[in-house]
């Protein structure tokens, strides 16, 4: 049973390009969460999605960032027109359908570097 | 606002000794707490959790204590090993489904 799979592990983008980060939740998990981690800091919540629905995007920057979790395929975090300040590690977590179980499992993250 | 905070940013412990990492939280609505371990270059790894209706929970070599009166919890690691070196995060859900991470304590095990 594979864990939460994120790809790519490392991503380098020039300023102004687009970054697309992918997350495949654990088998049987239908809730996906995206977090961002700056160096020497804790993880900060960005967005919570269920299949085809954004449940809570209170941590997402208003511009350039978007997330989706389609009926088929992985969840995608998209950052348009990247800037140096977007450089960070982006982690995805998933949990089972029953939210009261709180069985969060994190992936290994995507390290985005904007040059 | 809601917050969790660890008391010490760094902690060094001799191999084989016990370590205690402390954490305080601000919101009484928190009903679930998790300790995560993060090694360099990796994602957070679940260690142990505790619900607000409990004051103690034990796992393999780890114990979490919860004191709701003073809004404090701690992670105790027994007989520390080199593999315990990592950053430890105290995390709460504050009554909803998103997690709030503290700033982390970097635990270093001295051989």
mmCIF file of N, CA and C in Angstrom, chain A residues 8-99:
data_model
loop_
_atom_site.group_PDB
_atom_site.id
_atom_site.type_symbol
_atom_site.label_atom_id
_atom_site.label_comp_id
_atom_site.label_asym_id
_atom_site.label_seq_id
_atom_site.Cartn_x
_atom_site.Cartn_y
_atom_site.Cartn_z
ATOM 1 N N UNK A 8 7.032 16.398 -8.880
ATOM 2 C CA UNK A 8 8.379 15.876 -8.725
ATOM 3 C C UNK A 8 8.908 16.108 -7.305
ATOM 4 N N UNK A 9 10.002 15.479 -6.948
ATOM 5 C CA UNK A 9 10.614 15.723 -5.637
ATOM 6 C C UNK A 9 11.290 17.089 -5.606
ATOM 7 N N UNK A 10 11.892 17.457 -6.704
ATOM 8 C CA UNK A 10 12.566 18.752 -6.824
ATOM 9 C C UNK A 10 12.112 19.396 -8.130
ATOM 10 N N UNK A 11 11.884 20.708 -8.062
ATOM 11 C CA UNK A 11 11.418 21.446 -9.230
ATOM 12 C C UNK A 11 12.102 22.798 -9.240
ATOM 13 N N UNK A 12 12.746 23.109 -10.350
ATOM 14 C CA UNK A 12 13.399 24.404 -10.508
ATOM 15 C C UNK A 12 12.666 25.167 -11.598
ATOM 16 N N UNK A 13 12.271 26.377 -11.290
ATOM 17 C CA UNK A 13 11.580 27.230 -12.256
ATOM 18 C C UNK A 13 12.221 28.606 -12.263
ATOM 19 N N UNK A 14 12.213 29.224 -13.439
ATOM 20 C CA UNK A 14 12.655 30.612 -13.542
ATOM 21 C C UNK A 14 11.485 31.514 -13.181
ATOM 22 N N UNK A 15 11.818 32.693 -12.717
ATOM 23 C CA UNK A 15 10.772 33.662 -12.376
ATOM 24 C C UNK A 15 9.832 33.876 -13.558
ATOM 25 N N UNK A 16 8.546 33.855 -13.284
ATOM 26 C CA UNK A 16 7.561 34.055 -14.334
ATOM 27 C C UNK A 16 7.004 32.777 -14.932
ATOM 28 N N UNK A 17 7.673 31.648 -14.694
ATOM 29 C CA UNK A 17 7.164 30.377 -15.215
ATOM 30 C C UNK A 17 6.077 29.832 -14.309
ATOM 31 N N UNK A 18 5.472 28.725 -14.756
ATOM 32 C CA UNK A 18 4.438 28.067 -13.973
ATOM 33 C C UNK A 18 5.019 26.809 -13.308
ATOM 34 N N UNK A 19 4.561 26.553 -12.098
ATOM 35 C CA UNK A 19 4.945 25.324 -11.393
ATOM 36 C C UNK A 19 3.692 24.490 -11.157
ATOM 37 N N UNK A 20 3.790 23.204 -11.462
ATOM 38 C CA UNK A 20 2.682 22.269 -11.224
ATOM 39 C C UNK A 20 3.174 21.141 -10.336
ATOM 40 N N UNK A 21 2.547 21.020 -9.173
ATOM 41 C CA UNK A 21 2.940 20.015 -8.196
ATOM 42 C C UNK A 21 1.812 18.996 -8.097
ATOM 43 N N UNK A 22 2.182 17.722 -8.074
ATOM 44 C CA UNK A 22 1.182 16.657 -8.090
ATOM 45 C C UNK A 22 1.193 15.856 -6.803
ATOM 46 N N UNK A 23 0.021 15.388 -6.415
ATOM 47 C CA UNK A 23 -0.123 14.593 -5.205
ATOM 48 C C UNK A 23 -1.150 13.497 -5.414
ATOM 49 N N UNK A 24 -0.729 12.257 -5.217
ATOM 50 C CA UNK A 24 -1.655 11.128 -5.247
ATOM 51 C C UNK A 24 -1.865 10.647 -3.820
ATOM 52 N N UNK A 25 -3.090 10.727 -3.311
ATOM 53 C CA UNK A 25 -3.329 10.329 -1.910
ATOM 54 C C UNK A 25 -3.180 8.828 -1.726
ATOM 55 N N UNK A 26 -3.148 8.438 -0.465
ATOM 56 C CA UNK A 26 -3.114 7.013 -0.147
ATOM 57 C C UNK A 26 -4.387 6.359 -0.662
ATOM 58 N N UNK A 27 -4.298 5.084 -0.950
ATOM 59 C CA UNK A 27 -5.453 4.338 -1.421
ATOM 60 C C UNK A 27 -6.547 4.398 -0.367
ATOM 61 N N UNK A 28 -7.733 4.739 -0.809
ATOM 62 C CA UNK A 28 -8.859 4.825 0.123
ATOM 63 C C UNK A 28 -9.032 6.176 0.776
ATOM 64 N N UNK A 29 -8.078 7.082 0.581
ATOM 65 C CA UNK A 29 -8.194 8.433 1.143
ATOM 66 C C UNK A 29 -8.808 9.365 0.104
ATOM 67 N N UNK A 30 -9.813 10.121 0.516
ATOM 68 C CA UNK A 30 -10.476 11.020 -0.421
ATOM 69 C C UNK A 30 -10.334 12.477 -0.035
ATOM 70 N N UNK A 31 -9.569 12.741 1.028
ATOM 71 C CA UNK A 31 -9.349 14.121 1.472
ATOM 72 C C UNK A 31 -7.874 14.449 1.264
ATOM 73 N N UNK A 32 -7.607 15.586 0.669
ATOM 74 C CA UNK A 32 -6.230 16.009 0.386
ATOM 75 C C UNK A 32 -6.000 17.403 0.953
ATOM 76 N N UNK A 33 -4.835 17.588 1.513
ATOM 77 C CA UNK A 33 -4.448 18.869 2.118
ATOM 78 C C UNK A 33 -3.086 19.261 1.553
ATOM 79 N N UNK A 34 -2.902 20.544 1.282
ATOM 80 C CA UNK A 34 -1.605 21.056 0.854
ATOM 81 C C UNK A 34 -1.062 22.008 1.920
ATOM 82 N N UNK A 35 0.249 21.847 2.214
ATOM 83 C CA UNK A 35 0.938 22.691 3.181
ATOM 84 C C UNK A 35 2.221 23.219 2.546
ATOM 85 N N UNK A 36 2.656 24.377 3.028
ATOM 86 C CA UNK A 36 3.913 24.959 2.558
ATOM 87 C C UNK A 36 4.849 25.113 3.751
ATOM 88 N N UNK A 37 6.120 24.838 3.523
ATOM 89 C CA UNK A 37 7.116 24.974 4.584
ATOM 90 C C UNK A 37 8.294 25.788 4.095
ATOM 91 N N UNK A 38 8.525 26.904 4.770
ATOM 92 C CA UNK A 38 9.718 27.698 4.505
ATOM 93 C C UNK A 38 10.853 27.161 5.369
ATOM 94 N N UNK A 39 12.116 27.418 5.011
ATOM 95 C CA UNK A 39 13.239 26.904 5.792
ATOM 96 C C UNK A 39 13.147 27.287 7.259
ATOM 97 N N UNK A 40 13.419 26.330 8.128
ATOM 98 C CA UNK A 40 13.451 26.541 9.577
ATOM 99 C C UNK A 40 12.088 26.931 10.154
ATOM 100 N N UNK A 41 11.017 26.635 9.462
ATOM 101 C CA UNK A 41 9.680 26.945 9.972
ATOM 102 C C UNK A 41 8.805 25.696 9.973
ATOM 103 N N UNK A 42 7.657 25.793 10.642
ATOM 104 C CA UNK A 42 6.681 24.719 10.592
ATOM 105 C C UNK A 42 5.878 24.784 9.312
ATOM 106 N N UNK A 43 5.063 23.762 9.101
ATOM 107 C CA UNK A 43 4.226 23.737 7.906
ATOM 108 C C UNK A 43 3.034 24.671 8.083
ATOM 109 N N UNK A 44 2.664 25.333 7.003
ATOM 110 C CA UNK A 44 1.518 26.248 7.028
ATOM 111 C C UNK A 44 0.432 25.707 6.090
ATOM 112 N N UNK A 45 -0.777 25.602 6.605
ATOM 113 C CA UNK A 45 -1.906 25.106 5.822
ATOM 114 C C UNK A 45 -2.192 26.022 4.637
ATOM 115 N N UNK A 46 -2.466 25.397 3.487
ATOM 116 C CA UNK A 46 -2.845 26.175 2.303
ATOM 117 C C UNK A 46 -4.287 25.887 1.900
ATOM 118 N N UNK A 47 -4.583 24.603 1.624
ATOM 119 C CA UNK A 47 -5.896 24.288 1.058
ATOM 120 C C UNK A 47 -6.271 22.846 1.395
ATOM 121 N N UNK A 48 -7.606 22.637 1.507
ATOM 122 C CA UNK A 48 -8.160 21.316 1.798
ATOM 123 C C UNK A 48 -9.175 20.995 0.713
ATOM 124 N N UNK A 49 -9.003 19.833 0.090
ATOM 125 C CA UNK A 49 -9.879 19.457 -1.018
ATOM 126 C C UNK A 49 -10.425 18.044 -0.818
ATOM 127 N N UNK A 50 -11.622 17.838 -1.330
ATOM 128 C CA UNK A 50 -12.160 16.507 -1.555
ATOM 129 C C UNK A 50 -12.347 16.370 -3.063
ATOM 130 N N UNK A 51 -12.690 15.208 -3.509
ATOM 131 C CA UNK A 51 -12.830 14.985 -4.955
ATOM 132 C C UNK A 51 -13.741 16.049 -5.579
ATOM 133 N N UNK A 52 -13.198 16.799 -6.513
ATOM 134 C CA UNK A 52 -13.918 17.812 -7.289
ATOM 135 C C UNK A 52 -14.419 18.978 -6.454
ATOM 136 N N UNK A 53 -13.987 19.099 -5.217
ATOM 137 C CA UNK A 53 -14.448 20.206 -4.376
ATOM 138 C C UNK A 53 -13.309 20.806 -3.566
ATOM 139 N N UNK A 54 -13.287 22.136 -3.495
ATOM 140 C CA UNK A 54 -12.389 22.832 -2.580
ATOM 141 C C UNK A 54 -13.187 23.113 -1.314
ATOM 142 N N UNK A 55 -12.722 22.563 -0.199
ATOM 143 C CA UNK A 55 -13.465 22.699 1.053
ATOM 144 C C UNK A 55 -13.012 23.932 1.833
ATOM 145 N N UNK A 56 -11.712 24.169 1.886
ATOM 146 C CA UNK A 56 -11.165 25.277 2.656
ATOM 147 C C UNK A 56 -9.892 25.743 1.971
ATOM 148 N N UNK A 57 -9.898 26.951 1.469
ATOM 149 C CA UNK A 57 -8.691 27.496 0.826
ATOM 150 C C UNK A 57 -8.223 28.751 1.550
ATOM 151 N N UNK A 58 -8.486 28.797 2.830
ATOM 152 C CA UNK A 58 -8.177 29.992 3.608
ATOM 153 C C UNK A 58 -6.680 30.286 3.695
ATOM 154 N N UNK A 59 -5.833 29.303 3.438
ATOM 155 C CA UNK A 59 -4.393 29.518 3.509
ATOM 156 C C UNK A 59 -3.739 29.780 2.161
ATOM 157 N N UNK A 60 -4.526 29.821 1.129
ATOM 158 C CA UNK A 60 -3.975 30.029 -0.215
ATOM 159 C C UNK A 60 -3.824 31.513 -0.504
ATOM 160 N N UNK A 61 -2.680 31.925 -1.061
ATOM 161 C CA UNK A 61 -2.581 33.313 -1.536
ATOM 162 C C UNK A 61 -3.681 33.580 -2.566
ATOM 163 N N UNK A 62 -4.159 34.815 -2.568
ATOM 164 C CA UNK A 62 -5.313 35.153 -3.411
ATOM 165 C C UNK A 62 -4.987 35.103 -4.892
ATOM 166 N N UNK A 63 -3.743 35.364 -5.228
ATOM 167 C CA UNK A 63 -3.363 35.417 -6.648
ATOM 168 C C UNK A 63 -2.314 34.346 -6.950
ATOM 169 N N UNK A 64 -2.321 33.892 -8.158
ATOM 170 C CA UNK A 64 -1.323 33.012 -8.766
ATOM 171 C C UNK A 64 -1.399 31.558 -8.301
ATOM 172 N N UNK A 65 -2.030 31.289 -7.176
ATOM 173 C CA UNK A 65 -2.095 29.924 -6.648
ATOM 174 C C UNK A 65 -3.484 29.343 -6.889
ATOM 175 N N UNK A 66 -3.507 28.068 -7.306
ATOM 176 C CA UNK A 66 -4.777 27.370 -7.441
ATOM 177 C C UNK A 66 -4.554 25.886 -7.162
ATOM 178 N N UNK A 67 -5.620 25.201 -6.792
ATOM 179 C CA UNK A 67 -5.523 23.769 -6.499
ATOM 180 C C UNK A 67 -6.765 23.079 -7.017
ATOM 181 N N UNK A 68 -6.584 21.835 -7.396
ATOM 182 C CA UNK A 68 -7.717 21.038 -7.837
ATOM 183 C C UNK A 68 -7.488 19.588 -7.441
ATOM 184 N N UNK A 69 -8.596 18.852 -7.344
ATOM 185 C CA UNK A 69 -8.546 17.423 -7.063
ATOM 186 C C UNK A 69 -9.637 16.808 -7.922
ATOM 187 N N UNK A 70 -9.305 16.475 -9.170
ATOM 188 C CA UNK A 70 -10.327 15.993 -10.106
ATOM 189 C C UNK A 70 -10.845 14.609 -9.736
ATOM 190 N N UNK A 71 -11.932 14.243 -10.379
ATOM 191 C CA UNK A 71 -12.547 12.948 -10.134
ATOM 192 C C UNK A 71 -11.554 11.815 -10.410
ATOM 193 N N UNK A 72 -10.791 11.981 -11.472
ATOM 194 C CA UNK A 72 -9.762 11.008 -11.803
ATOM 195 C C UNK A 72 -8.397 11.698 -11.772
ATOM 196 N N UNK A 73 -7.404 11.014 -11.252
ATOM 197 C CA UNK A 73 -6.065 11.569 -11.269
ATOM 198 C C UNK A 73 -5.668 12.250 -9.974
ATOM 199 N N UNK A 74 -4.426 12.743 -9.931
ATOM 200 C CA UNK A 74 -3.908 13.326 -8.694
ATOM 201 C C UNK A 74 -4.434 14.724 -8.417
ATOM 202 N N UNK A 75 -4.188 15.186 -7.217
ATOM 203 C CA UNK A 75 -4.438 16.587 -6.899
ATOM 204 C C UNK A 75 -3.277 17.413 -7.455
ATOM 205 N N UNK A 76 -3.596 18.597 -7.940
ATOM 206 C CA UNK A 76 -2.598 19.478 -8.538
ATOM 207 C C UNK A 76 -2.594 20.805 -7.786
ATOM 208 N N UNK A 77 -1.412 21.248 -7.407
ATOM 209 C CA UNK A 77 -1.223 22.604 -6.894
ATOM 210 C C UNK A 77 -0.476 23.369 -7.981
ATOM 211 N N UNK A 78 -1.072 24.425 -8.454
ATOM 212 C CA UNK A 78 -0.507 25.200 -9.546
ATOM 213 C C UNK A 78 -0.118 26.583 -9.066
ATOM 214 N N UNK A 79 1.096 26.975 -9.408
ATOM 215 C CA UNK A 79 1.569 28.319 -9.079
ATOM 216 C C UNK A 79 1.956 28.990 -10.395
ATOM 217 N N UNK A 80 1.238 30.039 -10.735
ATOM 218 C CA UNK A 80 1.520 30.761 -11.972
ATOM 219 C C UNK A 80 2.478 31.917 -11.711
ATOM 220 N N UNK A 81 3.284 32.233 -12.733
ATOM 221 C CA UNK A 81 4.199 33.375 -12.668
ATOM 222 C C UNK A 81 4.983 33.369 -11.367
ATOM 223 N N UNK A 82 5.725 32.311 -11.140
ATOM 224 C CA UNK A 82 6.419 32.136 -9.859
ATOM 225 C C UNK A 82 7.403 33.277 -9.604
ATOM 226 N N UNK A 83 7.555 33.565 -8.301
ATOM 227 C CA UNK A 83 8.521 34.559 -7.832
ATOM 228 C C UNK A 83 9.440 33.877 -6.839
ATOM 229 N N UNK A 84 10.560 34.543 -6.503
ATOM 230 C CA UNK A 84 11.555 33.930 -5.616
ATOM 231 C C UNK A 84 10.946 33.535 -4.277
ATOM 232 N N UNK A 85 9.987 34.317 -3.813
ATOM 233 C CA UNK A 85 9.357 34.038 -2.524
ATOM 234 C C UNK A 85 8.519 32.780 -2.500
ATOM 235 N N UNK A 86 8.268 32.194 -3.672
ATOM 236 C CA UNK A 86 7.518 30.934 -3.727
ATOM 237 C C UNK A 86 8.423 29.746 -3.433
ATOM 238 N N UNK A 87 9.724 29.965 -3.401
ATOM 239 C CA UNK A 87 10.656 28.876 -3.108
ATOM 240 C C UNK A 87 10.367 28.327 -1.714
ATOM 241 N N UNK A 88 10.080 27.039 -1.656
ATOM 242 C CA UNK A 88 9.691 26.408 -0.396
ATOM 243 C C UNK A 88 9.514 24.919 -0.657
ATOM 244 N N UNK A 89 9.259 24.185 0.431
ATOM 245 C CA UNK A 89 8.854 22.785 0.292
ATOM 246 C C UNK A 89 7.340 22.733 0.403
ATOM 247 N N UNK A 90 6.715 22.034 -0.509
ATOM 248 C CA UNK A 90 5.253 21.923 -0.524
ATOM 249 C C UNK A 90 4.898 20.470 -0.224
ATOM 250 N N UNK A 91 4.114 20.293 0.832
ATOM 251 C CA UNK A 91 3.744 18.952 1.263
ATOM 252 C C UNK A 91 2.254 18.732 1.070
ATOM 253 N N UNK A 92 1.950 17.515 0.693
ATOM 254 C CA UNK A 92 0.576 17.080 0.555
ATOM 255 C C UNK A 92 0.312 16.035 1.628
ATOM 256 N N UNK A 93 -0.895 16.051 2.193
ATOM 257 C CA UNK A 93 -1.318 15.029 3.143
ATOM 258 C C UNK A 93 -2.678 14.515 2.706
ATOM 259 N N UNK A 94 -2.998 13.304 3.105
ATOM 260 C CA UNK A 94 -4.326 12.778 2.806
ATOM 261 C C UNK A 94 -4.898 12.110 4.050
ATOM 262 N N UNK A 95 -6.229 11.994 4.059
ATOM 263 C CA UNK A 95 -6.901 11.337 5.183
ATOM 264 C C UNK A 95 -8.101 10.561 4.661
ATOM 265 N N UNK A 96 -8.576 9.621 5.441
ATOM 266 C CA UNK A 96 -9.725 8.809 5.013
ATOM 267 C C UNK A 96 -11.003 9.627 4.904
ATOM 268 N N UNK A 97 -12.003 9.015 4.359
ATOM 269 C CA UNK A 97 -13.267 9.698 4.118
ATOM 270 C C UNK A 97 -13.873 10.218 5.404
ATOM 271 N N UNK A 98 -13.728 9.436 6.490
ATOM 272 C CA UNK A 98 -14.296 9.837 7.754
ATOM 273 C C UNK A 98 -13.382 10.856 8.422
ATOM 274 N N UNK A 99 -13.712 12.121 8.459
ATOM 275 C CA UNK A 99 -12.789 13.124 8.985
ATOM 276 C C UNK A 99 -12.501 12.954 10.470
#
